[in-house]
Short mmCIF file of C-alpha atoms and ligand atoms in Angstrom, two decimals:
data_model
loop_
_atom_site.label_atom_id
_atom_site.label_comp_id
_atom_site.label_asym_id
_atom_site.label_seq_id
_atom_site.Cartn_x
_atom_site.Cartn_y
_atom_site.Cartn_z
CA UNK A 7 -3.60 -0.10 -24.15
CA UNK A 8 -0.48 1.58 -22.86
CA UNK A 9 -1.09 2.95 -19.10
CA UNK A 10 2.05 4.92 -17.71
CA UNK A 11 1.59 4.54 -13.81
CA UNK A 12 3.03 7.27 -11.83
CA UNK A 13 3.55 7.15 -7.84
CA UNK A 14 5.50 10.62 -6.97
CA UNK A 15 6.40 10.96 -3.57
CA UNK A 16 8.39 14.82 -2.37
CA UNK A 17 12.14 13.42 -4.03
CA UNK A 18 10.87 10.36 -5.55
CA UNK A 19 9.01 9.08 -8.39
CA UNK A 20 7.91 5.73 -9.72
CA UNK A 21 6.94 4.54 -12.55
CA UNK A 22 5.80 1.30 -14.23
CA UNK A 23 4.29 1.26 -18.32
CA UNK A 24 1.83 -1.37 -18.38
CA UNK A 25 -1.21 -3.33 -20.75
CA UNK A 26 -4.08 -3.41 -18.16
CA UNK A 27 -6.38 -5.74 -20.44
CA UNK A 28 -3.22 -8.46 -20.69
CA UNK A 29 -1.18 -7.15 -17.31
CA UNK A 30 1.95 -7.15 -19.15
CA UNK A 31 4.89 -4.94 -17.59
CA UNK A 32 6.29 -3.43 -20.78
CA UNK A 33 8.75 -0.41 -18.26
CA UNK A 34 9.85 0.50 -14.94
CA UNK A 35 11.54 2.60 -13.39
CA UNK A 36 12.56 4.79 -10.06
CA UNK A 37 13.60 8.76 -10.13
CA UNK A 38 15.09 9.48 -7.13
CA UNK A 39 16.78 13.22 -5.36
CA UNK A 40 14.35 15.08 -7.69
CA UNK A 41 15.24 18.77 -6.57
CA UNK A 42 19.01 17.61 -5.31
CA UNK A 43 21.03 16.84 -7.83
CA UNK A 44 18.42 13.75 -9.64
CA UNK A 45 19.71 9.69 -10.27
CA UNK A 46 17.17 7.46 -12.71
CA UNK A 47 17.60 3.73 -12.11
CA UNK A 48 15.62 2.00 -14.59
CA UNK A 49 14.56 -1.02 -17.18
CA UNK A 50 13.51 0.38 -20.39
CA UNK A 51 12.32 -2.44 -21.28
CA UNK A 52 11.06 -6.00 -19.84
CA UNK A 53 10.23 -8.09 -22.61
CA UNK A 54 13.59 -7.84 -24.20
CA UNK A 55 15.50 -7.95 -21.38
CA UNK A 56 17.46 -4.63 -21.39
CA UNK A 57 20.10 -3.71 -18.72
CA UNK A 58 18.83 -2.32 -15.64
CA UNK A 59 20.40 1.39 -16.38
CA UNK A 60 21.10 3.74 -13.64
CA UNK A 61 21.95 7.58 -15.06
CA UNK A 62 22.28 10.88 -13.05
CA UNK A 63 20.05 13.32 -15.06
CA UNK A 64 19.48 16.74 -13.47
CA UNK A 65 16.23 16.21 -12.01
CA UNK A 66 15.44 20.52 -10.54
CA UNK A 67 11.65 19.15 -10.42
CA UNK A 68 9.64 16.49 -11.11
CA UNK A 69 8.90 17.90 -14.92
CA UNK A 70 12.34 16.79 -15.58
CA UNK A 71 11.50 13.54 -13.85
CA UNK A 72 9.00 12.65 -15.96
CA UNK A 73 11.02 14.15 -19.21
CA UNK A 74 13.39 11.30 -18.48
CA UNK A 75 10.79 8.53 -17.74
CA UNK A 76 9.31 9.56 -21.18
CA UNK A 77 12.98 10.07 -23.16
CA UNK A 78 13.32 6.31 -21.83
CA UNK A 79 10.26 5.18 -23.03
CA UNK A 80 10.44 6.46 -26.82
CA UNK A 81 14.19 5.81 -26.47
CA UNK A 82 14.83 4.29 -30.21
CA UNK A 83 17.71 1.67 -28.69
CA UNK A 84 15.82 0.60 -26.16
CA UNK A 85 12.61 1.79 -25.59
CA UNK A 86 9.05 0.36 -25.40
CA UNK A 87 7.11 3.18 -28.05
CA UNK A 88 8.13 4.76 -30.60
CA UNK A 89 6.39 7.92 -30.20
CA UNK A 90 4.53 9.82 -26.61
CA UNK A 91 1.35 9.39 -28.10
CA UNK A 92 1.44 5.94 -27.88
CA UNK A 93 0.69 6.44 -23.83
CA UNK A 94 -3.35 5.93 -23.65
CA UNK A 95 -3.51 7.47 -20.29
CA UNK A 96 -1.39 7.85 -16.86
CA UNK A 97 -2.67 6.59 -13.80
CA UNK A 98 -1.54 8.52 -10.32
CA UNK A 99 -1.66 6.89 -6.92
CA UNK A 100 -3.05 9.54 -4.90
CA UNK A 101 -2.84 8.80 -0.95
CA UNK A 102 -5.42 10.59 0.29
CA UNK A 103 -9.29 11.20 -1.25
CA UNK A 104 -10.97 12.30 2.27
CA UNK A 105 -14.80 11.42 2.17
CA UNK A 106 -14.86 12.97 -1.41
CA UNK A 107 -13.03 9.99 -3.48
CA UNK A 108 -14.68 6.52 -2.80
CA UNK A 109 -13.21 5.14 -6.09
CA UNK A 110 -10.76 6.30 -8.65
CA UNK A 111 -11.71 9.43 -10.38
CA UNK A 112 -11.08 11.32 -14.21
CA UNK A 113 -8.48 14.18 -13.13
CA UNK A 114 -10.12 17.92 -13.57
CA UNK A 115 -9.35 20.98 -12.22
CA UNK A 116 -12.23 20.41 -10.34
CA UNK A 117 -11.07 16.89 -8.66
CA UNK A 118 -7.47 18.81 -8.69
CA UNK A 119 -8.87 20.97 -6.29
CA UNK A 120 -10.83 18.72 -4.27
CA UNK A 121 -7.70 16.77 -3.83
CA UNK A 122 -5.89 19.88 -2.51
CA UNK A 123 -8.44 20.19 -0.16
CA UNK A 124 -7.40 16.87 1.41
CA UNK A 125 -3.85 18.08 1.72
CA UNK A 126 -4.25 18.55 5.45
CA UNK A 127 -4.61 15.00 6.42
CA UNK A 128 -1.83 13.91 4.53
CA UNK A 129 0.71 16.94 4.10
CA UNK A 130 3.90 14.89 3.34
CA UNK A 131 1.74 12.55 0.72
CA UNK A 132 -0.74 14.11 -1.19
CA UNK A 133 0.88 17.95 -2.15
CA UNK A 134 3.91 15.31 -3.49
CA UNK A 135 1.30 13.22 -6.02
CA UNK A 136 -0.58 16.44 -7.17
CA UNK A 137 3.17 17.80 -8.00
CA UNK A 138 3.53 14.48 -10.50
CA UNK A 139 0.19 15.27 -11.74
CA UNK A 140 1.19 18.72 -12.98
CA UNK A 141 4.65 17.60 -14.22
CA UNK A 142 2.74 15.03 -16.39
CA UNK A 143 0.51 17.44 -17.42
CA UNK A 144 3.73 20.06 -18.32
CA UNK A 145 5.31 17.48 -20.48
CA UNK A 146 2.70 15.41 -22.17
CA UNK A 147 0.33 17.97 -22.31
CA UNK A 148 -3.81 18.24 -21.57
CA UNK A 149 -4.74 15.90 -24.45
CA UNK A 150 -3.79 12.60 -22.34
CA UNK A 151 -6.05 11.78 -19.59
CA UNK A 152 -5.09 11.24 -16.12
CA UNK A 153 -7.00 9.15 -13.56
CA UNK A 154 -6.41 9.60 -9.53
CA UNK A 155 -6.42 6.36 -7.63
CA UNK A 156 -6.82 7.02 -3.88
CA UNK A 157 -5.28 4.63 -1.59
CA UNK A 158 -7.77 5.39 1.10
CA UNK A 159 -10.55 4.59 -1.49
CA UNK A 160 -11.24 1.25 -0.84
CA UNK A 161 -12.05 1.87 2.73
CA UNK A 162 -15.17 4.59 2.27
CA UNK A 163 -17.67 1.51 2.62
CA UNK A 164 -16.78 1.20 6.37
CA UNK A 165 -19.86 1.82 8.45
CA UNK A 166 -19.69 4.33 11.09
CA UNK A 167 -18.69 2.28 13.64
CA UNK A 168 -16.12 1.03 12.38
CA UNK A 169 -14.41 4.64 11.45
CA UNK A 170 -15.63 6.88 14.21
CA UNK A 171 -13.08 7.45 16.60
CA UNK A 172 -14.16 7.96 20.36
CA UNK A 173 -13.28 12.08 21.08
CA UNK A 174 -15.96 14.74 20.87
CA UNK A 175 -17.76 14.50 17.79
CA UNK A 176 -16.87 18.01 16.91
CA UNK A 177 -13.25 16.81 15.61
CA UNK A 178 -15.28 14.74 12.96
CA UNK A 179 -18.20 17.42 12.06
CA UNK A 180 -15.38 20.01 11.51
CA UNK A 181 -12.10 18.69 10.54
CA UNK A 182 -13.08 15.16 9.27
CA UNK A 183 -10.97 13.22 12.07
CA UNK A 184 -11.86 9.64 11.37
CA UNK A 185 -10.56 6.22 10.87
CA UNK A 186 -9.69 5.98 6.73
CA UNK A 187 -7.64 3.12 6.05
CA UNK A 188 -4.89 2.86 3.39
CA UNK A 189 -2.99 0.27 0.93
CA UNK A 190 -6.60 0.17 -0.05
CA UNK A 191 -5.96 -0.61 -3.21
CA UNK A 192 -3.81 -3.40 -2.79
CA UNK A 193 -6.30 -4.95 -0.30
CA UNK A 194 -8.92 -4.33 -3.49
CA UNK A 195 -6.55 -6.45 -5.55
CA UNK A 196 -6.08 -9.07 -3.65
CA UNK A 197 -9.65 -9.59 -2.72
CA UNK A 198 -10.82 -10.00 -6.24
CA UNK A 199 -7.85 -12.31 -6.76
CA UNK A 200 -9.37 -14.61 -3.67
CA UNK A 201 -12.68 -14.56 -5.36
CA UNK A 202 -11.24 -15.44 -9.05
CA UNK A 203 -8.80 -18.12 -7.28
CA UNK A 204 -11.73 -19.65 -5.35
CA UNK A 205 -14.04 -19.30 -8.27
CA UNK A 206 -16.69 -17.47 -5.73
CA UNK A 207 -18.28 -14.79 -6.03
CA UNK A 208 -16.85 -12.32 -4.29
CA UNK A 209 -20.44 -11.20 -3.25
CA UNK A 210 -20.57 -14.25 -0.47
CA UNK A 211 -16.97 -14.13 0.47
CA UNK A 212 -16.08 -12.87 3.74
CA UNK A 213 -12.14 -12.41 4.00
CA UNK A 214 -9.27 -11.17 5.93
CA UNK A 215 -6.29 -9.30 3.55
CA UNK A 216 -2.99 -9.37 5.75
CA UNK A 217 -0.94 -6.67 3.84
CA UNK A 218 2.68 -7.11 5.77
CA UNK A 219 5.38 -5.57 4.36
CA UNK A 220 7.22 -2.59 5.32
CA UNK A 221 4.09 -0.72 5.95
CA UNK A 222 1.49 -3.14 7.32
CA UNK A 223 -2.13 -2.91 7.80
CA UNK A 224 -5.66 -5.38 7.91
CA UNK A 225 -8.86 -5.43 5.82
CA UNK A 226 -11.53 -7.06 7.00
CA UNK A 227 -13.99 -7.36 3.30
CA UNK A 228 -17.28 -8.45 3.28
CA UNK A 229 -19.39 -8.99 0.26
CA UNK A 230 -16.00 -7.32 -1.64
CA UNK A 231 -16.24 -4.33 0.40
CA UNK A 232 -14.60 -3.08 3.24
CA UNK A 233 -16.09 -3.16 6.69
CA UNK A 234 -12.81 -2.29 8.64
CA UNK A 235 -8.95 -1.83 9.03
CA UNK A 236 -6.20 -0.85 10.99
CA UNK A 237 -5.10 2.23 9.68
CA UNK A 238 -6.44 5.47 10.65
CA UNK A 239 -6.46 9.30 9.78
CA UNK A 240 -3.02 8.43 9.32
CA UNK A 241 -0.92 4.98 7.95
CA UNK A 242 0.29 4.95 12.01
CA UNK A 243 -2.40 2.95 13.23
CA UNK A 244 -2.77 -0.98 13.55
CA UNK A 245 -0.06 -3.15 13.59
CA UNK A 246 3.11 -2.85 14.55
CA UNK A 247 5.37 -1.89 11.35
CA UNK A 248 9.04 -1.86 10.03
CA UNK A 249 9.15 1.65 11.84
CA UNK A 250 5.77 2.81 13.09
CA UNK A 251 4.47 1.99 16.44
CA UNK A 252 0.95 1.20 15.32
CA UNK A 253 -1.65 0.99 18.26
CA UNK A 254 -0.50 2.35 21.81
CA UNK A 255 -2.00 4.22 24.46
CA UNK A 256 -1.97 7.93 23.72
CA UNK A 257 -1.07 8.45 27.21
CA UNK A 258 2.51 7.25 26.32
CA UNK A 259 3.04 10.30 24.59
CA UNK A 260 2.49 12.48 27.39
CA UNK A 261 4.62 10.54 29.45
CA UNK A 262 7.48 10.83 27.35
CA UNK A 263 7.08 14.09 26.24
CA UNK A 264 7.42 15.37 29.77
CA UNK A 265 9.93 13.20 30.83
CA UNK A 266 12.45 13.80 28.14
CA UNK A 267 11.24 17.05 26.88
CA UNK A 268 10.15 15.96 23.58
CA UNK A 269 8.45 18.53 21.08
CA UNK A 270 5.08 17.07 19.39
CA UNK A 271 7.51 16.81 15.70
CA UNK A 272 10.33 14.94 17.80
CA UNK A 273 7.50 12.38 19.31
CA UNK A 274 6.26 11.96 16.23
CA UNK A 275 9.46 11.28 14.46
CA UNK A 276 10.01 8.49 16.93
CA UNK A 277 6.26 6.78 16.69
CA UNK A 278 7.47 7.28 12.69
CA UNK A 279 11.00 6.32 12.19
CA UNK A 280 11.79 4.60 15.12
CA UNK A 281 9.60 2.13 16.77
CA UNK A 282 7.78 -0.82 15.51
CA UNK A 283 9.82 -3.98 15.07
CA UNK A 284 13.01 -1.81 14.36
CA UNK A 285 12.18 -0.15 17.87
CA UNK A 286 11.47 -3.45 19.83
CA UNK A 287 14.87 -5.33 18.04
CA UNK A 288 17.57 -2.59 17.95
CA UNK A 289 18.41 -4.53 15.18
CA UNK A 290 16.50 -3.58 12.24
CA UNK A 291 12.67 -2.84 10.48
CA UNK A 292 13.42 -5.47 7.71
CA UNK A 293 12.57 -8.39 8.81
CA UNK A 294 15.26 -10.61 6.74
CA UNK A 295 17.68 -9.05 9.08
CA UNK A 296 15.34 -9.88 12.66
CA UNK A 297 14.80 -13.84 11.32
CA UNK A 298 18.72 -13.51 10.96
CA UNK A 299 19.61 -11.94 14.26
CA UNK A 300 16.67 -14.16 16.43
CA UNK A 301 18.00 -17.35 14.37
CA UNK A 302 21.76 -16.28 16.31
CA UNK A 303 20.41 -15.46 19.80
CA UNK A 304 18.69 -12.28 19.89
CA UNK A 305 16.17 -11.54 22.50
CA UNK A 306 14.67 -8.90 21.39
CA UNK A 307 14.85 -9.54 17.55
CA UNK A 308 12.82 -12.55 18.64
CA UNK A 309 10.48 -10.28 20.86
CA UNK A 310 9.99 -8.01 17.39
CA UNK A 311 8.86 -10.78 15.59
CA UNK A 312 6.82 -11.94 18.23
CA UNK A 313 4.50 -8.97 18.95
CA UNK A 314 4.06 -8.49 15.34
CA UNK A 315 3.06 -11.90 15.02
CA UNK A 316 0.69 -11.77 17.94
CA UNK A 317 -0.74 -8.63 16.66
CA UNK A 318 -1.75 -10.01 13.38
CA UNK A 319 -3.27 -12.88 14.43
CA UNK A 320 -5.14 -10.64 17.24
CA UNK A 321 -6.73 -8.57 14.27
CA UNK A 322 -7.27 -11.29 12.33
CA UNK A 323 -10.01 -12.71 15.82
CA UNK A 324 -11.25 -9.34 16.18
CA UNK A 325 -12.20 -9.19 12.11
CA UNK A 326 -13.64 -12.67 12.31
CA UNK A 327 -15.60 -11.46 15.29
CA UNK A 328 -16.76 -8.35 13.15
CA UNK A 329 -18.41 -10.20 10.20
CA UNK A 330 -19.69 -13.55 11.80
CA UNK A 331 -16.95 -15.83 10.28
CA UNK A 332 -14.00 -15.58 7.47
CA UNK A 333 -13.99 -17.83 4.22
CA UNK A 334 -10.28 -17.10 3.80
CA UNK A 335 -7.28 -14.72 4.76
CA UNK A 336 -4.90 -13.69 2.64
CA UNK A 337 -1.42 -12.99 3.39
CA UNK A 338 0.50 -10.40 0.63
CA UNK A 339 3.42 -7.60 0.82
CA UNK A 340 7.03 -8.65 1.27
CA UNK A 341 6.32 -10.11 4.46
CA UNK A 342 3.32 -11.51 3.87
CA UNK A 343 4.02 -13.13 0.53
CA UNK A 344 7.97 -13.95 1.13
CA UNK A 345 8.25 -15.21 5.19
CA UNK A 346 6.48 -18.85 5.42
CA UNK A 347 7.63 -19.02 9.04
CA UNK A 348 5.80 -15.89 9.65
CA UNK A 349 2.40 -16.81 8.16
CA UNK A 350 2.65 -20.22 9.97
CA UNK A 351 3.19 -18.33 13.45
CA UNK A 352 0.14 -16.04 12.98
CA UNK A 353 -2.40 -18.99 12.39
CA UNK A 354 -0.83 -20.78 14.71
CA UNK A 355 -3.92 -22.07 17.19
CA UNK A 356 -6.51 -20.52 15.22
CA UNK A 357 -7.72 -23.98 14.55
CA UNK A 358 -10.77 -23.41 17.47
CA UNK A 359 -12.22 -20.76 14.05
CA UNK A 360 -11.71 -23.24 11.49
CA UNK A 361 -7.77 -22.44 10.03
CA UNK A 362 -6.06 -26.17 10.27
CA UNK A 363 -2.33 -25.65 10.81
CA UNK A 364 -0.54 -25.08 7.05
CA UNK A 365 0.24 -27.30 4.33
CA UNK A 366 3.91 -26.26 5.13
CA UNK A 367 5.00 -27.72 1.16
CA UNK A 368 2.76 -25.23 -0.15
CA UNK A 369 3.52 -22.73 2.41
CA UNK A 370 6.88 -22.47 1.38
CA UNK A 371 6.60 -22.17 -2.10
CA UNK A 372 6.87 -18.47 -3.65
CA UNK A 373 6.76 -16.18 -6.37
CA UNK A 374 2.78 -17.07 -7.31
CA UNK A 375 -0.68 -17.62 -6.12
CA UNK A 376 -0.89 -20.43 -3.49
CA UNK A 377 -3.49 -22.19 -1.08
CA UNK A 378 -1.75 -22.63 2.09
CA UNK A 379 -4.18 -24.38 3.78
CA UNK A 380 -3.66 -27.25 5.68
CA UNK A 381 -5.75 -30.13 5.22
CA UNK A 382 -9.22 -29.96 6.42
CA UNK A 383 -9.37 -26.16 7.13
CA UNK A 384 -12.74 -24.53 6.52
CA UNK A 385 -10.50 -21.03 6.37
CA UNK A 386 -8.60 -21.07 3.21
CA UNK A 387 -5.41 -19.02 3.65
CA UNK A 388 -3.98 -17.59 0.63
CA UNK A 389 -0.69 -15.88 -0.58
CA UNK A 390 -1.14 -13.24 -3.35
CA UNK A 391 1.26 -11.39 -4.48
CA UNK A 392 -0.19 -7.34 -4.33
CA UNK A 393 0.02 -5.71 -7.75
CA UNK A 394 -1.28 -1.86 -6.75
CA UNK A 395 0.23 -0.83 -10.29
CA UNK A 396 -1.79 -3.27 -12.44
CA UNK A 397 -4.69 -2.14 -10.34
CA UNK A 398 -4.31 1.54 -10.91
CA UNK A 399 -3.66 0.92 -14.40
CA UNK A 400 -6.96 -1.27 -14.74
CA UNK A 401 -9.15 1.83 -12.89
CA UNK A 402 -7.03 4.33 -15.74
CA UNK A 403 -8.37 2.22 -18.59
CA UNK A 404 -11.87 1.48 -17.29
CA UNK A 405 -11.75 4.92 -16.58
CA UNK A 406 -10.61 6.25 -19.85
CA UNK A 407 -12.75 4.04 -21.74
CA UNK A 408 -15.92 5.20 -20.14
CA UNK A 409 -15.25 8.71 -21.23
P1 AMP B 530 7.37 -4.16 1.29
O1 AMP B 530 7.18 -2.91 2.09
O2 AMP B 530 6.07 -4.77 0.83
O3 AMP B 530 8.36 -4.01 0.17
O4 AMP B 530 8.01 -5.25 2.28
C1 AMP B 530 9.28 -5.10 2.87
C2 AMP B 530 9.51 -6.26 3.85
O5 AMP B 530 9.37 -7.49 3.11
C3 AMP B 530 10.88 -6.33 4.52
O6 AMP B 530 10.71 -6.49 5.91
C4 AMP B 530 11.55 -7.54 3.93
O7 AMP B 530 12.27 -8.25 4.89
C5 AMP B 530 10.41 -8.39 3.44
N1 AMP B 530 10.81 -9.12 2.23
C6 AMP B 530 10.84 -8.62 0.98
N2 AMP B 530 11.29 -9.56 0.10
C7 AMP B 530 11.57 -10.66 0.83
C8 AMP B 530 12.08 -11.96 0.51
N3 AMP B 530 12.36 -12.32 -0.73
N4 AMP B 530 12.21 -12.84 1.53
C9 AMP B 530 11.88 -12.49 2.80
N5 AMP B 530 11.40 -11.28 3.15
C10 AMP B 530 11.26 -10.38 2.19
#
């Protein structure tokens, strides 16, 4: 099968052509300044090796967009098809599915609308992946199916403890204000991946997915379901990120509001774009360029590194604590799958719970699945690289297949 993944964000879309059943990456590609003036960076093929291309194409909306994606796809130099109909079915990440989506769902006008209705608790997200689902619709037309995959999915089998959040019960009853988790379905993917690498089923596993990268959040999954994570109504919960302050007191906000006159947008902007390690280092949110900058002296790259570090391994007690124990936590993302000195900080005393200090040759080995653990640790730890794409494109085909 041929499953054209799509993840449009407001002046952005990309894309990746894949075989679900073998998880073979046949195309990718990135459309970027969609309603600006429109640049296309992308491999038409992988197999054969093709160029990476980069073209500007007039991109007014994201129909054009997705006119190029296909053009490079059926491309007769160097594309992957030779005809449209050749794509089985597209796959969309959607962000946000509320309390309606608790797995990935056949698009309808009916699920079309129910999505809109979740607009309001991500407005920058999910009015940006129903706009890909229409352009898709525009150019390839009603007879392909299209399958939603919600990235807050994953996270609908928390118990109400875990997602109600502590104001009057009225902001839940009538605007839905709760704790609902995202990059859930890269913690999905990785969790089945610890079962399959363990060769348990995943039905007595109780684990701990670290996704670090940019954007950063915990899962604690019990059973292969989710119990609990950091993110909230919104991805600016949890951890520490690149950018985003995660956890604070809410009482900062006041104070600096008042202090420095700060509109609600402005505050926001700076919880957003400019805190997190980037905030804490002055130096930068990648954290290539803090290991770089703390290796030559700097204090507070150091100090970036360090409260992320600390906060990780903080989550990763509190998620043991929540389901009587851990069998093994995984570490994926660029972070969490590329930074070896990272991953050995975070476990780093955890030995009291059963995680022996790594097996550093393992530890800094890369690019595949790898058991970290050190010798004699009851806690395996385990890097897996996160594949959302393949995983959207498996829910499309199941999906498709069950129609
Ligand atoms: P992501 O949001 O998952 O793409 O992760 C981005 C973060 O991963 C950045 O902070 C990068 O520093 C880090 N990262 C990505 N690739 C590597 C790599 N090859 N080595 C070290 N860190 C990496």
């Amino acid at each position: 099968m041929n499953i054209l993944v799509i993840n449009a964000g407001s002046s952005s879309l990309k894309y990746q052509l894949l075989d679900p059943e073998t998880g073979r990456l046949l195309a990718k590609g990135l459309c970027e300044r969609i309603g600006i003036d429109g640049k296309f960076t992308y491999k038409p093929q992988i197999e054969g090796k093709a160029e990476q291309k980069a073209i500007d194409i007039p991109m007014p909306t994201h129909s054009e967009a997705i006119g190029a994606v296909l053009n490079a796809l059926v491309d007769k130099d160097n594309g992957v098809l030779s005809s449209m109909s050749e794509i089985d079915a597209v796959g969309h990440r959607v962000v946000h599915g509320g309390e309606r989506f608790a797995s990935s769902v056949l698009l309808t006008e009916d699920v079309i609308k129910a999505i809109e209705a979740c607009n309001p608790l991500a407005p920058l997200h999910n009015p940006a992946n129903l706009i890909g689902i229409s352009a898709c619709t525009d150019v390839l037309g009603k007879e392909t199916p299209q399958v939603a995959v919600f990235d807050t999915a994953f996270h609908q089998t928390m118990p109400p403890v875990a997602y109600t959040y502590p104001i009057p019960y009225e902001y839940y009853e009538q605007d839905k204000v709760r704790r609902y988790g995202f990059h859930g379905t890269s913690h999905r993917f990785v969790s089945q991946r610890v079962a399959a690498m363990l060769g348990r089923p995943i039905e007595e596993l109780k684990v701990i997915t670290c996704h670090l990268g940019n954007g950063s959040s915990i899962a604690a999954i019990q059973g292969g379901k989710c119990v609990d994570t950091t993110m909230g109504l919104t991805p600016l919960a949890g951890l520490p990120m690149g950018t985003r302050a995660g956890d604070m007191d809410a009482g900062v906000m006041e104070f600096l509001m008042n202090k420095y006159d700060l509109s609600i947008k402005e505050m926001m902007n700076i919880l957003n774009k400019k805190s997190g390690v980037q905030g804490i280092s002055g130096v930068s949110s990648d954290f290539r360029d803090l290991y770089a900058a703390a290796d030559s002296g700097n204090v507070r790259a150091r100090l970036a590194i360090d409260v992320f570090a600390y906060s990780v391994k903080k989550y990763i007690g509190a998620y043991a604590a929540v389901m009587g124990g851990v069998d093994a936590i995984v570490f994926t993302a660029g972070v969490g799958e590329n930074n070896p000195a990272l991953r050995s900080q975070i476990v780093e005393g955890l030995a009291y719970m059963g995680v022996a200090p790594l097996n550093e040759t393992e530890n800094a080995r890369r690019g595949d699945e790898v058991d970290v653990s050190g010798q004699g640790s009851k806690v395996r730890v385990l890097v897996i690289p996160t594949n959302e794409e393949l995983m959207i494109a498996m829910d499309t085909a199941e999906i498709v297949k069950q129609r």
